PDB file of C-alpha atoms and ligand atoms in Angstrom:
ATOM      1  CA  MET A 319      20.126  20.790-116.725  1.00  0.00           C
ATOM      2  CA  ALA A 320      21.611  24.159-115.300  1.00  0.00           C
ATOM      3  CA  VAL A 321      21.159  26.325-112.293  1.00  0.00           C
ATOM      4  CA  GLY A 322      21.584  29.996-112.040  1.00  0.00           C
ATOM      5  CA  ILE A 323      23.431  31.727-109.277  1.00  0.00           C
ATOM      6  CA  PHE A 324      22.843  35.528-108.953  1.00  0.00           C
ATOM      7  CA  ASP A 325      24.826  38.096-106.907  1.00  0.00           C
ATOM      8  CA  SER A 326      25.183  41.978-107.140  1.00  0.00           C
ATOM      9  CA  GLY A 327      28.899  41.252-107.857  1.00  0.00           C
ATOM     10  CA  LEU A 328      31.773  38.912-106.955  1.00  0.00           C
ATOM     11  CA  GLY A 329      30.882  38.013-103.314  1.00  0.00           C
ATOM     12  CA  GLY A 330      28.429  35.264-104.756  1.00  0.00           C
ATOM     13  CA  LEU A 331      31.480  33.344-105.962  1.00  0.00           C
ATOM     14  CA  THR A 332      31.742  32.064-102.452  1.00  0.00           C
ATOM     15  CA  VAL A 333      28.447  30.359-102.968  1.00  0.00           C
ATOM     16  CA  LEU A 334      29.196  29.253-106.657  1.00  0.00           C
ATOM     17  CA  ASP A 335      32.389  27.594-105.432  1.00  0.00           C
ATOM     18  CA  ALA A 336      30.565  25.635-102.636  1.00  0.00           C
ATOM     19  CA  VAL A 337      27.699  24.727-104.927  1.00  0.00           C
ATOM     20  CA  SER A 338      29.997  23.472-107.749  1.00  0.00           C
ATOM     21  CA  LYS A 339      32.036  21.366-105.316  1.00  0.00           C
ATOM     22  CA  ARG A 340      28.809  19.809-103.921  1.00  0.00           C
ATOM     23  CA  LEU A 341      27.169  19.252-107.375  1.00  0.00           C
ATOM     24  CA  PRO A 342      30.232  18.751-109.741  1.00  0.00           C
ATOM     25  CA  GLU A 343      28.188  17.521-112.718  1.00  0.00           C
ATOM     26  CA  MET A 344      25.795  20.479-112.659  1.00  0.00           C
ATOM     27  CA  PRO A 345      26.413  23.420-115.026  1.00  0.00           C
ATOM     28  CA  PHE A 346      25.979  26.743-113.287  1.00  0.00           C
ATOM     29  CA  VAL A 347      25.187  30.092-114.793  1.00  0.00           C
ATOM     30  CA  TYR A 348      26.663  32.819-112.606  1.00  0.00           C
ATOM     31  CA  PHE A 349      25.374  36.469-113.094  1.00  0.00           C
ATOM     32  CA  GLY A 350      27.139  39.304-111.382  1.00  0.00           C
ATOM     33  CA  ASP A 351      25.546  42.605-111.588  1.00  0.00           C
ATOM     34  CA  ASN A 352      28.969  44.391-111.074  1.00  0.00           C
ATOM     35  CA  ALA A 353      27.680  47.621-113.047  1.00  0.00           C
ATOM     36  CA  HIS A 354      25.329  48.276-110.262  1.00  0.00           C
ATOM     37  CA  ALA A 355      27.022  46.889-107.249  1.00  0.00           C
ATOM     38  CA  PRO A 356      26.899  47.307-104.282  1.00  0.00           C
ATOM     39  CA  TYR A 357      23.324  46.639-103.697  1.00  0.00           C
ATOM     40  CA  GLY A 358      23.588  47.154 -99.874  1.00  0.00           C
ATOM     41  CA  VAL A 359      23.006  50.967-100.044  1.00  0.00           C
ATOM     42  CA  ARG A 360      20.185  50.813-102.615  1.00  0.00           C
ATOM     43  CA  ASP A 361      16.531  51.050-101.983  1.00  0.00           C
ATOM     44  CA  ALA A 362      14.165  48.050-102.248  1.00  0.00           C
ATOM     45  CA  GLN A 363      12.465  49.192-105.604  1.00  0.00           C
ATOM     46  CA  ASP A 364      16.000  49.581-107.189  1.00  0.00           C
ATOM     47  CA  VAL A 365      16.980  46.115-105.944  1.00  0.00           C
ATOM     48  CA  TYR A 366      13.859  44.527-107.000  1.00  0.00           C
ATOM     49  CA  GLU A 367      14.124  46.015-110.645  1.00  0.00           C
ATOM     50  CA  LEU A 368      17.885  44.970-110.891  1.00  0.00           C
ATOM     51  CA  THR A 369      17.364  41.518-109.487  1.00  0.00           C
ATOM     52  CA  THR A 370      14.311  40.753-111.805  1.00  0.00           C
ATOM     53  CA  SER A 371      16.029  41.862-114.870  1.00  0.00           C
ATOM     54  CA  ALA A 372      19.156  39.563-113.897  1.00  0.00           C
ATOM     55  CA  VAL A 373      16.876  36.628-113.292  1.00  0.00           C
ATOM     56  CA  GLU A 374      15.144  36.913-116.623  1.00  0.00           C
ATOM     57  CA  ARG A 375      18.509  36.929-118.266  1.00  0.00           C
ATOM     58  CA  MET A 376      19.436  33.620-116.573  1.00  0.00           C
ATOM     59  CA  TRP A 377      16.075  32.032-117.428  1.00  0.00           C
ATOM     60  CA  ALA A 378      16.957  32.860-121.163  1.00  0.00           C
ATOM     61  CA  GLU A 379      20.030  30.627-120.543  1.00  0.00           C
ATOM     62  CA  GLY A 380      17.923  27.621-119.569  1.00  0.00           C
ATOM     63  CA  CYS A 381      17.907  27.929-115.827  1.00  0.00           C
ATOM     64  CA  ASP A 382      14.460  27.312-114.300  1.00  0.00           C
ATOM     65  CA  LEU A 383      15.842  27.487-110.807  1.00  0.00           C
ATOM     66  CA  ILE A 384      17.770  30.588-109.639  1.00  0.00           C
ATOM     67  CA  ILE A 385      19.680  30.976-106.303  1.00  0.00           C
ATOM     68  CA  LEU A 386      19.887  34.482-105.032  1.00  0.00           C
ATOM     69  CA  ALA A 387      23.292  34.259-103.419  1.00  0.00           C
ATOM     70  CA  CYS A 388      22.936  38.031-102.628  1.00  0.00           C
ATOM     71  CA  ASN A 389      21.520  38.439 -99.141  1.00  0.00           C
ATOM     72  CA  THR A 390      20.418  41.878-100.094  1.00  0.00           C
ATOM     73  CA  ALA A 391      18.528  40.824-103.099  1.00  0.00           C
ATOM     74  CA  SER A 392      17.038  37.907-100.892  1.00  0.00           C
ATOM     75  CA  ALA A 393      16.098  40.376 -98.392  1.00  0.00           C
ATOM     76  CA  ALA A 394      14.736  43.413-100.288  1.00  0.00           C
ATOM     77  CA  ALA A 395      13.393  41.686-103.421  1.00  0.00           C
ATOM     78  CA  LEU A 396      12.634  37.912-103.172  1.00  0.00           C
ATOM     79  CA  ARG A 397       9.352  38.071-101.424  1.00  0.00           C
ATOM     80  CA  ARG A 398       7.685  40.412-103.733  1.00  0.00           C
ATOM     81  CA  MET A 399       8.984  38.357-106.494  1.00  0.00           C
ATOM     82  CA  GLN A 400       7.539  35.188-105.120  1.00  0.00           C
ATOM     83  CA  GLU A 401       4.140  36.812-104.452  1.00  0.00           C
ATOM     84  CA  SER A 402       3.476  38.203-107.762  1.00  0.00           C
ATOM     85  CA  TRP A 403       6.193  37.732-110.420  1.00  0.00           C
ATOM     86  CA  ILE A 404       7.823  34.296-110.785  1.00  0.00           C
ATOM     87  CA  PRO A 405       5.766  31.977-113.152  1.00  0.00           C
ATOM     88  CA  PRO A 406       4.566  28.601-111.727  1.00  0.00           C
ATOM     89  CA  GLU A 407       7.352  26.477-113.734  1.00  0.00           C
ATOM     90  CA  LYS A 408      10.208  28.450-112.373  1.00  0.00           C
ATOM     91  CA  ARG A 409      11.731  28.893-108.953  1.00  0.00           C
ATOM     92  CA  VAL A 410      13.720  31.652-107.304  1.00  0.00           C
ATOM     93  CA  LEU A 411      15.299  30.825-103.815  1.00  0.00           C
ATOM     94  CA  GLY A 412      17.152  32.982-101.416  1.00  0.00           C
ATOM     95  CA  VAL A 413      19.886  32.360 -98.954  1.00  0.00           C
ATOM     96  CA  PHE A 414      18.234  33.098 -95.587  1.00  0.00           C
ATOM     97  CA  VAL A 415      16.025  30.033 -95.436  1.00  0.00           C
ATOM     98  CA  PRO A 416      18.860  27.475 -95.380  1.00  0.00           C
ATOM     99  CA  LEU A 417      20.854  29.643 -92.972  1.00  0.00           C
ATOM    100  CA  ILE A 418      17.810  29.976 -90.689  1.00  0.00           C
ATOM    101  CA  GLU A 419      17.070  26.132 -91.033  1.00  0.00           C
ATOM    102  CA  ALA A 420      20.553  25.385 -89.848  1.00  0.00           C
ATOM    103  CA  LEU A 421      20.376  27.875 -87.072  1.00  0.00           C
ATOM    104  CA  THR A 422      17.196  26.429 -85.774  1.00  0.00           C
ATOM    105  CA  GLU A 423      18.290  22.853 -86.477  1.00  0.00           C
ATOM    106  CA  ARG A 424      15.541  21.967 -88.795  1.00  0.00           C
ATOM    107  CA  GLN A 425      15.642  19.467 -91.789  1.00  0.00           C
ATOM    108  CA  TRP A 426      15.998  21.330 -95.251  1.00  0.00           C
ATOM    109  CA  GLY A 427      12.503  22.272 -96.289  1.00  0.00           C
ATOM    110  CA  ASP A 428      10.840  21.667 -93.015  1.00  0.00           C
ATOM    111  CA  ASN A 429       8.044  24.048 -93.000  1.00  0.00           C
ATOM    112  CA  SER A 430       6.302  22.981 -89.746  1.00  0.00           C
ATOM    113  CA  PRO A 431       5.100  25.492 -87.290  1.00  0.00           C
ATOM    114  CA  PRO A 432       7.548  27.753 -85.218  1.00  0.00           C
ATOM    115  CA  ARG A 433       8.996  26.215 -82.138  1.00  0.00           C
ATOM    116  CA  GLU A 434      11.315  26.886 -79.181  1.00  0.00           C
ATOM    117  CA  VAL A 435      15.056  26.497 -80.234  1.00  0.00           C
ATOM    118  CA  ALA A 436      18.343  26.050 -78.412  1.00  0.00           C
ATOM    119  CA  VAL A 437      19.709  29.549 -79.458  1.00  0.00           C
ATOM    120  CA  GLN A 438      18.067  32.587 -77.852  1.00  0.00           C
ATOM    121  CA  HIS A 439      20.429  35.543 -78.683  1.00  0.00           C
ATOM    122  CA  VAL A 440      21.539  35.906 -82.331  1.00  0.00           C
ATOM    123  CA  ALA A 441      23.916  38.486 -83.907  1.00  0.00           C
ATOM    124  CA  LEU A 442      23.229  39.235 -87.394  1.00  0.00           C
ATOM    125  CA  PHE A 443      25.817  41.030 -89.527  1.00  0.00           C
ATOM    126  CA  ALA A 444      24.663  42.469 -92.874  1.00  0.00           C
ATOM    127  CA  THR A 445      24.508  45.293 -95.394  1.00  0.00           C
ATOM    128  CA  PRO A 446      22.322  48.314 -94.535  1.00  0.00           C
ATOM    129  CA  ALA A 447      19.627  47.350 -96.891  1.00  0.00           C
ATOM    130  CA  THR A 448      19.409  43.745 -95.538  1.00  0.00           C
ATOM    131  CA  VAL A 449      19.232  44.988 -91.969  1.00  0.00           C
ATOM    132  CA  SER A 450      16.466  47.579 -92.755  1.00  0.00           C
ATOM    133  CA  SER A 451      14.383  45.003 -94.661  1.00  0.00           C
ATOM    134  CA  ARG A 452      14.036  42.882 -91.408  1.00  0.00           C
ATOM    135  CA  ALA A 453      13.598  39.884 -93.780  1.00  0.00           C
ATOM    136  CA  PHE A 454      15.834  37.777 -91.490  1.00  0.00           C
ATOM    137  CA  GLN A 455      13.676  38.343 -88.510  1.00  0.00           C
ATOM    138  CA  ARG A 456      10.495  37.570 -90.457  1.00  0.00           C
ATOM    139  CA  GLU A 457      11.924  34.387 -91.973  1.00  0.00           C
ATOM    140  CA  LEU A 458      13.148  33.402 -88.433  1.00  0.00           C
ATOM    141  CA  ALA A 459       9.700  33.988 -86.894  1.00  0.00           C
ATOM    142  CA  PHE A 460       8.124  31.572 -89.129  1.00  0.00           C
ATOM    143  CA  ARG A 461      10.370  28.782 -87.714  1.00  0.00           C
ATOM    144  CA  ALA A 462      11.324  29.716 -84.211  1.00  0.00           C
ATOM    145  CA  ILE A 463       9.776  31.225 -81.006  1.00  0.00           C
ATOM    146  CA  GLY A 464      11.496  33.666 -78.653  1.00  0.00           C
ATOM    147  CA  VAL A 465      14.804  34.388 -80.384  1.00  0.00           C
ATOM    148  CA  ASP A 466      16.255  37.705 -79.744  1.00  0.00           C
ATOM    149  CA  VAL A 467      18.062  39.151 -82.992  1.00  0.00           C
ATOM    150  CA  GLU A 468      20.334  42.118 -82.861  1.00  0.00           C
ATOM    151  CA  ALA A 469      21.428  43.261 -86.359  1.00  0.00           C
ATOM    152  CA  GLN A 470      24.430  45.293 -87.086  1.00  0.00           C
ATOM    153  CA  ALA A 471      24.554  47.139 -90.374  1.00  0.00           C
ATOM    154  CA  CYS A 472      28.048  46.681 -91.446  1.00  0.00           C
ATOM    155  CA  GLY A 473      28.639  49.779 -93.666  1.00  0.00           C
ATOM    156  CA  GLY A 474      31.906  49.955 -95.623  1.00  0.00           C
ATOM    157  CA  VAL A 475      32.955  46.253 -95.425  1.00  0.00           C
ATOM    158  CA  VAL A 476      31.800  45.282 -98.957  1.00  0.00           C
ATOM    159  CA  ASP A 477      33.455  48.170-100.574  1.00  0.00           C
ATOM    160  CA  ALA A 478      36.774  47.637 -98.552  1.00  0.00           C
ATOM    161  CA  ILE A 479      36.859  43.965 -99.899  1.00  0.00           C
ATOM    162  CA  GLU A 480      35.861  44.835-103.379  1.00  0.00           C
ATOM    163  CA  ASP A 481      38.739  47.378-103.388  1.00  0.00           C
ATOM    164  CA  GLY A 482      41.084  44.761-102.202  1.00  0.00           C
ATOM    165  CA  ASP A 483      41.789  46.694 -98.981  1.00  0.00           C
ATOM    166  CA  LEU A 484      41.644  43.908 -96.363  1.00  0.00           C
ATOM    167  CA  ILE A 485      43.388  45.925 -93.624  1.00  0.00           C
ATOM    168  CA  LEU A 486      40.547  48.301 -93.747  1.00  0.00           C
ATOM    169  CA  ALA A 487      37.974  45.551 -93.927  1.00  0.00           C
ATOM    170  CA  GLU A 488      39.469  43.750 -90.870  1.00  0.00           C
ATOM    171  CA  ALA A 489      39.332  47.112 -89.000  1.00  0.00           C
ATOM    172  CA  LEU A 490      35.787  47.667 -89.979  1.00  0.00           C
ATOM    173  CA  VAL A 491      34.768  44.156 -88.932  1.00  0.00           C
ATOM    174  CA  ARG A 492      36.334  44.594 -85.577  1.00  0.00           C
ATOM    175  CA  SER A 493      34.448  47.821 -84.990  1.00  0.00           C
ATOM    176  CA  HIS A 494      31.114  46.351 -86.081  1.00  0.00           C
ATOM    177  CA  VAL A 495      31.437  43.385 -83.871  1.00  0.00           C
ATOM    178  CA  ASP A 496      32.303  45.817 -80.895  1.00  0.00           C
ATOM    179  CA  ALA A 497      29.142  47.804 -81.725  1.00  0.00           C
ATOM    180  CA  LEU A 498      27.127  44.678 -81.681  1.00  0.00           C
ATOM    181  CA  LYS A 499      28.449  43.602 -78.492  1.00  0.00           C
ATOM    182  CA  ARG A 500      27.489  46.985 -76.921  1.00  0.00           C
ATOM    183  CA  LYS A 501      23.941  45.989 -77.781  1.00  0.00           C
ATOM    184  CA  MET A 502      24.066  42.358 -77.194  1.00  0.00           C
ATOM    185  CA  PRO A 503      26.939  41.354 -75.003  1.00  0.00           C
ATOM    186  CA  ASN A 504      26.697  37.575 -75.098  1.00  0.00           C
ATOM    187  CA  PRO A 505      25.218  36.365 -78.382  1.00  0.00           C
ATOM    188  CA  GLU A 506      25.271  32.423 -78.668  1.00  0.00           C
ATOM    189  CA  ALA A 507      25.364  32.473 -82.464  1.00  0.00           C
ATOM    190  CA  ALA A 508      26.324  35.077 -85.297  1.00  0.00           C
ATOM    191  CA  VAL A 509      24.974  34.933 -88.768  1.00  0.00           C
ATOM    192  CA  LEU A 510      27.437  36.264 -91.521  1.00  0.00           C
ATOM    193  CA  GLY A 511      24.467  37.745 -93.690  1.00  0.00           C
ATOM    194  CA  CYS A 512      26.422  38.995 -96.793  1.00  0.00           C
ATOM    195  CA  THR A 513      28.134  37.071 -99.626  1.00  0.00           C
ATOM    196  CA  HIS A 514      31.559  38.795 -98.808  1.00  0.00           C
ATOM    197  CA  TYR A 515      31.720  38.060 -95.203  1.00  0.00           C
ATOM    198  CA  PRO A 516      32.988  34.570 -95.461  1.00  0.00           C
ATOM    199  CA  LEU A 517      36.269  36.000 -96.602  1.00  0.00           C
ATOM    200  CA  MET A 518      36.457  37.778 -93.183  1.00  0.00           C
ATOM    201  CA  GLU A 519      35.154  34.871 -91.192  1.00  0.00           C
ATOM    202  CA  GLU A 520      38.217  34.304 -89.180  1.00  0.00           C
ATOM    203  CA  ILE A 521      38.281  37.928 -88.101  1.00  0.00           C
ATOM    204  CA  PHE A 522      34.551  37.773 -87.055  1.00  0.00           C
ATOM    205  CA  SER A 523      35.189  34.585 -85.122  1.00  0.00           C
ATOM    206  CA  LYS A 524      38.245  36.023 -83.337  1.00  0.00           C
ATOM    207  CA  ALA A 525      36.311  39.371 -82.409  1.00  0.00           C
ATOM    208  CA  LEU A 526      33.321  37.545 -81.260  1.00  0.00           C
ATOM    209  CA  GLY A 527      35.203  34.913 -79.219  1.00  0.00           C
ATOM    210  CA  PRO A 528      35.219  31.186 -78.787  1.00  0.00           C
ATOM    211  CA  ASP A 529      31.690  30.797 -77.346  1.00  0.00           C
ATOM    212  CA  VAL A 530      29.858  32.252 -80.288  1.00  0.00           C
ATOM    213  CA  LYS A 531      28.950  29.971 -83.163  1.00  0.00           C
ATOM    214  CA  VAL A 532      29.350  31.581 -86.489  1.00  0.00           C
ATOM    215  CA  PHE A 533      27.033  30.627 -89.401  1.00  0.00           C
ATOM    216  CA  SER A 534      28.409  31.324 -92.716  1.00  0.00           C
ATOM    217  CA  GLN A 535      26.314  30.599 -95.746  1.00  0.00           C
ATOM    218  CA  ALA A 536      28.138  29.138 -98.757  1.00  0.00           C
ATOM    219  CA  ASN A 537      28.130  25.303 -97.615  1.00  0.00           C
ATOM    220  CA  LEU A 538      24.777  25.513 -96.009  1.00  0.00           C
ATOM    221  CA  VAL A 539      23.327  26.838 -99.348  1.00  0.00           C
ATOM    222  CA  ALA A 540      25.156  24.010-101.234  1.00  0.00           C
ATOM    223  CA  ASP A 541      23.668  21.438 -99.043  1.00  0.00           C
ATOM    224  CA  SER A 542      20.180  22.792 -99.121  1.00  0.00           C
ATOM    225  CA  LEU A 543      20.418  22.929-102.925  1.00  0.00           C
ATOM    226  CA  ALA A 544      21.548  19.621-103.382  1.00  0.00           C
ATOM    227  CA  ASP A 545      18.768  18.309-101.121  1.00  0.00           C
ATOM    228  CA  TYR A 546      16.236  20.431-103.070  1.00  0.00           C
ATOM    229  CA  LEU A 547      17.351  19.204-106.455  1.00  0.00           C
ATOM    230  CA  GLU A 548      16.980  15.647-105.034  1.00  0.00           C
ATOM    231  CA  ARG A 549      13.333  16.394-104.166  1.00  0.00           C
ATOM    232  CA  HIS A 550      12.637  18.319-107.236  1.00  0.00           C
ATOM    233  CA  PRO A 551      14.881  17.181-110.049  1.00  0.00           C
ATOM    234  CA  VAL A 552      12.831  18.600-112.707  1.00  0.00           C
ATOM    235  CA  MET A 553      13.942  21.963-111.569  1.00  0.00           C
ATOM    236  CA  ALA A 554      17.367  21.607-112.922  1.00  0.00           C
ATOM    237  CA  GLY A 555      16.432  23.520-116.154  1.00  0.00           C
ATOM    238  CA  PRO A 556      17.418  22.693-119.836  1.00  0.00           C
ATOM    239  CA  GLY A 557      20.624  24.764-119.920  1.00  0.00           C
ATOM    240  CA  GLN A 558      23.666  22.675-120.875  1.00  0.00           C
ATOM    241  CA  LYS A 559      26.591  25.209-120.362  1.00  0.00           C
ATOM    242  CA  SER A 560      28.322  26.810-117.408  1.00  0.00           C
ATOM    243  CA  MET A 561      28.935  30.609-117.849  1.00  0.00           C
ATOM    244  CA  PHE A 562      29.895  33.686-116.075  1.00  0.00           C
ATOM    245  CA  LEU A 563      27.901  36.771-117.014  1.00  0.00           C
ATOM    246  CA  THR A 564      28.389  40.297-115.883  1.00  0.00           C
ATOM    247  CA  THR A 565      27.019  43.708-116.455  1.00  0.00           C
ATOM    248  CA  GLY A 566      30.430  45.175-115.749  1.00  0.00           C
ATOM    249  CA  ASP A 567      33.475  45.211-117.950  1.00  0.00           C
ATOM    250  CA  PRO A 568      34.181  41.466-118.581  1.00  0.00           C
ATOM    251  CA  ALA A 569      38.066  41.764-118.490  1.00  0.00           C
ATOM    252  CA  THR A 570      38.197  43.652-115.306  1.00  0.00           C
ATOM    253  CA  VAL A 571      35.697  41.365-113.516  1.00  0.00           C
ATOM    254  CA  SER A 572      37.384  38.262-114.824  1.00  0.00           C
ATOM    255  CA  ASN A 573      40.694  39.463-113.371  1.00  0.00           C
ATOM    256  CA  ARG A 574      39.086  40.185-110.000  1.00  0.00           C
ATOM    257  CA  ALA A 575      37.075  36.969-109.891  1.00  0.00           C
ATOM    258  CA  THR A 576      40.346  34.971-110.838  1.00  0.00           C
ATOM    259  CA  GLN A 577      42.113  36.626-107.743  1.00  0.00           C
ATOM    260  CA  PHE A 578      38.908  36.036-105.688  1.00  0.00           C
ATOM    261  CA  LEU A 579      38.530  32.239-106.440  1.00  0.00           C
ATOM    262  CA  ARG A 580      42.239  31.654-107.151  1.00  0.00           C
ATOM    263  CA  ARG A 581      41.436  29.873-110.537  1.00  0.00           C
ATOM    264  CA  LYS A 582      40.825  31.276-114.039  1.00  0.00           C
ATOM    265  CA  ILE A 583      37.412  32.599-114.443  1.00  0.00           C
ATOM    266  CA  GLU A 584      36.272  34.131-117.819  1.00  0.00           C
ATOM    267  CA  PHE A 585      33.153  36.500-117.650  1.00  0.00           C
ATOM    268  CA  GLU A 586      31.155  37.479-120.691  1.00  0.00           C
ATOM    269  CA  ALA A 587      28.976  40.384-121.098  1.00  0.00           C
ATOM    270  CA  ALA A 588      25.492  39.853-119.941  1.00  0.00           C
TER     271      ALA A 588
HETATM  272  N1  LIG B1195      25.915  40.602-102.414  1.00  0.00           N
HETATM  273  C1  LIG B1195      25.588  41.561-101.269  1.00  0.00           C
HETATM  274  C2  LIG B1195      24.898  40.779-100.074  1.00  0.00           C
HETATM  275  O1  LIG B1195      25.181  39.665 -99.839  1.00  0.00           O
HETATM  276  C3  LIG B1195      26.649  42.276-100.873  1.00  0.00           C
HETATM  277  C4  LIG B1195      27.358  43.288-101.791  1.00  0.00           C
HETATM  278  C5  LIG B1195      26.375  44.341-102.021  1.00  0.00           C
HETATM  279  O2  LIG B1195      26.158  45.194-101.277  1.00  0.00           O
HETATM  280  O3  LIG B1195      25.868  44.358-103.354  1.00  0.00           O
HETATM  281  O4  LIG B1195      24.268  41.347 -99.448  1.00  0.00           O
END
C-alpha cells in the first residue's frame, strides 16, 4: 500500500507531514515538481500537462490514489483530469473539497445537495492561478447556498517563502489582508488556499483579527484522507516504499526540505 502526494514544490510537505502523522503505517510517495515551480503564475494548460505527467510517475511507483496537495493544480487541472483522463481503477483527489466540507460543517464525503450554512462571508487567499480558476467558488456552490466569497490573489508570497525571505513574506501577507479587508471588511472565515500559507498562519490570523476563523488545509486533508481510506481501503495501491521525488536538483531540494520540515529528507530525481 502507498499513497502519492503531489505538489509543485516544497509547500506540499506541510500536507505530507500531517498525513504521515495521521497514517503512520502508510508509505507515501511525495513528488515535488521543483523544476517547474511556482505553478501559481502558469496558465491552466501548462498546469494540466505538468500535473498529469507527475501523476503518471507516481502511478508507476504503485500509488493508485494521488492527493494533489497543490491548490493551483487542484484548481486548474483536477476537474479536467477527472472528467476525461483518470482510468477507473485510479483516483486523484484535490485539497479544496475537504476544506469546503469543514467550512460548511459537512461529514467527509457528504455529497447531499447544497444548503444554507453558518458562514456567509468568506475570504479566500490563494495564488493568482487558483483565484482566476474560480474552482473554490464552484466547489462551494455544490455544497452551500448564499455564501459570499472574496478572493485575494497573493502575488509574491510563495516566492518569498521559497527564497527563505520571511520578512518580505510577512509584509506581503499583511498587505494582502489589508487589500482583502477593503473589499470585505468583516469576513467570518478565511481560507488559506495555498500549500505555503500554513507557514504564515499566525501572521494571517493576527492581521485578520480574533473574530475570523482561519481554515488551513494540512490537518483537514489528513483527516479526510484517513476517512476516505477507511471507506475505500482498496485504493491504497501496491507500492511499498516511501520516497521523495523531485524534478529539481535532488541535493538542493533535500536541503531546503530538511530545513522546511526540520527532519532529514532525501529527495531523488523523478
Ligand atoms: N503549491 C502551490 C499551491 O498550493 C503554491 C506554489 C506554486 O505557486 O507553485 O497553490
